[in-house]
PDB file of C-alpha atoms and ligand atoms in Angstrom:
ATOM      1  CA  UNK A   6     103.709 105.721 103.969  1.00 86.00           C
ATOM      2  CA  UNK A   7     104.388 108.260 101.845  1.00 93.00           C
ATOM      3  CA  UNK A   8     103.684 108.285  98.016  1.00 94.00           C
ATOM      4  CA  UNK A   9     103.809 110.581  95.227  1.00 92.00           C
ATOM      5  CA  UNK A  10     101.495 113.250  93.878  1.00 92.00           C
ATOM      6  CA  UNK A  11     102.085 114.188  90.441  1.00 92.00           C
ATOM      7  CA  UNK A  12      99.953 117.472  89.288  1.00 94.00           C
ATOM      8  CA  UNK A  13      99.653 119.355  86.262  1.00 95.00           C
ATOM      9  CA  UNK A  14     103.015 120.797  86.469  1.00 94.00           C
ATOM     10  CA  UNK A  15     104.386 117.724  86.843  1.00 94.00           C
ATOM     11  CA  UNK A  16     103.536 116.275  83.692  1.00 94.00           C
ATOM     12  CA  UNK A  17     105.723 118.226  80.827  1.00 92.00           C
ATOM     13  CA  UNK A  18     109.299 117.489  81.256  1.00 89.00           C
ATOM     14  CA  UNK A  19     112.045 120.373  80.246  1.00 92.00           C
ATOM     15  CA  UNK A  20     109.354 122.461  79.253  1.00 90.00           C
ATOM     16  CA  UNK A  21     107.640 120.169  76.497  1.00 92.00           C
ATOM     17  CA  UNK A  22     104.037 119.709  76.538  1.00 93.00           C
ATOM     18  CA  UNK A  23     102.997 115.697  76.716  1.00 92.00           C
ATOM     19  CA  UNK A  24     101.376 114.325  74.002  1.00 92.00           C
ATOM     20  CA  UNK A  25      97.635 114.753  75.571  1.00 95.00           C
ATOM     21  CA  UNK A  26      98.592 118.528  76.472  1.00 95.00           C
ATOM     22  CA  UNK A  27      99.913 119.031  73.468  1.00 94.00           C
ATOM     23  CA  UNK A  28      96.440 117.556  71.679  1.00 95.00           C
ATOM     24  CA  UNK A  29      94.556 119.931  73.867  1.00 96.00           C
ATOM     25  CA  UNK A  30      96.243 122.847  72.788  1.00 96.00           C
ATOM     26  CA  UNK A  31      95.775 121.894  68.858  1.00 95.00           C
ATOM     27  CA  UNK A  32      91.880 120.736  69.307  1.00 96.00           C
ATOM     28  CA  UNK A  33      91.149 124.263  71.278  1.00 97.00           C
ATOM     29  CA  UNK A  34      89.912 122.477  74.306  1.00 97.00           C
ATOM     30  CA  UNK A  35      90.225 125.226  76.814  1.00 96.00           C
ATOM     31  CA  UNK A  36      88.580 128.866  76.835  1.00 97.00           C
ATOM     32  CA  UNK A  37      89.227 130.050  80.575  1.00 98.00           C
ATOM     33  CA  UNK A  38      91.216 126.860  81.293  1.00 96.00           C
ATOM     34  CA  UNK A  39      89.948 126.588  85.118  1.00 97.00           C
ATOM     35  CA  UNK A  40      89.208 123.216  84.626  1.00 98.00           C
ATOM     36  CA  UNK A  41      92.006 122.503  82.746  1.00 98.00           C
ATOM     37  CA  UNK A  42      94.070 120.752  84.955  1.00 97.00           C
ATOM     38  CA  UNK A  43      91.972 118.523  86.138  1.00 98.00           C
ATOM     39  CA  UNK A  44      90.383 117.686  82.568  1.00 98.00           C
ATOM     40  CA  UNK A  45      94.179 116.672  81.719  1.00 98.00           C
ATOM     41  CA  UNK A  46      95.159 114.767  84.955  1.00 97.00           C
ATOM     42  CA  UNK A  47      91.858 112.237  84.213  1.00 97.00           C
ATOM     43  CA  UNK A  48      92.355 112.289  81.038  1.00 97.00           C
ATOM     44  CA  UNK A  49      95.916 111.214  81.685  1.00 96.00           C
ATOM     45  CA  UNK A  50      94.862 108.442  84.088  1.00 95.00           C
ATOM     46  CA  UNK A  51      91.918 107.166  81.677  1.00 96.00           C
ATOM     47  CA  UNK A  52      94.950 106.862  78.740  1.00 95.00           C
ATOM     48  CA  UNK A  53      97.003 104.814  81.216  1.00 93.00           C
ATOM     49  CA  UNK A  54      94.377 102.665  82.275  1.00 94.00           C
ATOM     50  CA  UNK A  55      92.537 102.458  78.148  1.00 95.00           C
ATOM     51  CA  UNK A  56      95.084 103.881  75.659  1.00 94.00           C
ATOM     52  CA  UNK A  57      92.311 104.305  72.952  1.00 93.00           C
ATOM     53  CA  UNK A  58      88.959 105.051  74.347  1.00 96.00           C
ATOM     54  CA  UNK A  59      85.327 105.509  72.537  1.00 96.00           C
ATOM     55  CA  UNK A  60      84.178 108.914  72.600  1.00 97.00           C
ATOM     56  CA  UNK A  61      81.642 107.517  75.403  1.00 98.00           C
ATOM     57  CA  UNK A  62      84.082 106.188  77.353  1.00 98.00           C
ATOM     58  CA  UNK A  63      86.145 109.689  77.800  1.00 98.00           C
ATOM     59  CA  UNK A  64      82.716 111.323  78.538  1.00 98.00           C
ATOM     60  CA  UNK A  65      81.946 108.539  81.504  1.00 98.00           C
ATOM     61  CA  UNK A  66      85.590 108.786  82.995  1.00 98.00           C
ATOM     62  CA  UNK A  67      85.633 112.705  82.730  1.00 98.00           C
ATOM     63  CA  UNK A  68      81.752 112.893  83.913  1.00 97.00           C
ATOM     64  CA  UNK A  69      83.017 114.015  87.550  1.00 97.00           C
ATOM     65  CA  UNK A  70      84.818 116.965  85.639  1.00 97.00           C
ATOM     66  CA  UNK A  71      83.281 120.239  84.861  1.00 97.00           C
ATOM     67  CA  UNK A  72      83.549 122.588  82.351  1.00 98.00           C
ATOM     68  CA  UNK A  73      81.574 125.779  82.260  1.00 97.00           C
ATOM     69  CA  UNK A  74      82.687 126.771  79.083  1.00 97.00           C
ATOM     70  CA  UNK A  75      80.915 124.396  77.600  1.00 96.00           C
ATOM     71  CA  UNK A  76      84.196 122.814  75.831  1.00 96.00           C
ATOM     72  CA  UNK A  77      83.140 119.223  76.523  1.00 96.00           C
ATOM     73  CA  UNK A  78      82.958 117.950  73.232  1.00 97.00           C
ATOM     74  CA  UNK A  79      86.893 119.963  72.209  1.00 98.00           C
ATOM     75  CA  UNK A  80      88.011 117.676  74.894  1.00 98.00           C
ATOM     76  CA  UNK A  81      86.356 114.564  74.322  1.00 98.00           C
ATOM     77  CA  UNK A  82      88.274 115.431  71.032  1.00 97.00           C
ATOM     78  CA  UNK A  83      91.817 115.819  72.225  1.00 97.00           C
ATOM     79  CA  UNK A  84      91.659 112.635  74.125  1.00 97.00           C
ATOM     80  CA  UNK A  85      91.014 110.629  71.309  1.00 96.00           C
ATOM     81  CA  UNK A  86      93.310 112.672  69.116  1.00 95.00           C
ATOM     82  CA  UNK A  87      96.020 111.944  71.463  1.00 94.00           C
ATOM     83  CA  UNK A  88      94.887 108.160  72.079  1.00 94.00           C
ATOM     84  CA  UNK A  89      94.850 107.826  67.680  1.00 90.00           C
ATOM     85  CA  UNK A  90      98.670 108.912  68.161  1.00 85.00           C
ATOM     86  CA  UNK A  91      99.313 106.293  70.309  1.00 76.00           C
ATOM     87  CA  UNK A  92     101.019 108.986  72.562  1.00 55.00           C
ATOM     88  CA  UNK A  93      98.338 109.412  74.875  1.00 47.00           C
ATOM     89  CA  UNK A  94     100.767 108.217  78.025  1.00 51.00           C
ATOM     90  CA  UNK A  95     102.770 111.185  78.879  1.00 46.00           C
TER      91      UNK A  95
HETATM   92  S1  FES B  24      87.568 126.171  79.747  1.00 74.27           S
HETATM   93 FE1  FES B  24      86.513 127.433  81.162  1.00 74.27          FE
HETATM   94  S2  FES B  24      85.742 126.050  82.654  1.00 74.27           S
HETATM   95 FE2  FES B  24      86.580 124.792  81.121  1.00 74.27          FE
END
């Protein structure tokens, strides 16, 4: 059966950023932004799932993501900026 597969590109809709991209570009969580897709597609599914998550709680869903850049903390931040709008579902 098949189903759908939604990926980064997916997620803005006529060219507007989603609320959690959007948080991510205002909290500077990216330097190189290699892992930035898949820092935004968890994140997307942990907002879906827990609309306003601890601080913890973003670092223990995002633990299987990697960033080399060391911007862990920036994102840990633009989750929960975007989960204290209330807009964290894109
Ligand atoms: S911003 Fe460079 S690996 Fe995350």
């Amino acid at each position: 059966m098949d189903q759908p597969i939604t990926t980064i590109e997916g997620l803005a809709q006529d060219g507007r950023l989603t609320p959690l991209q959007q948080a991510w570009v205002e909290n500077d969580a990216m330097q190189c932004a290699y892992c930035t897709p898949g820092f935004i597609m968890s994140a997307t599914v942990l907002l879906r799932t827990n609309p306003n998550p601890t601080a913890q709680e973003v670092a223990q869903f995002l633990q299987g993501n990697v960033c080399r850049c060391g911007m862990h903390s920036r994102i840990i931040a633009a989750v929960q900026r975007a989960a204290a709008l209330g807009k964290g579902r894109p």
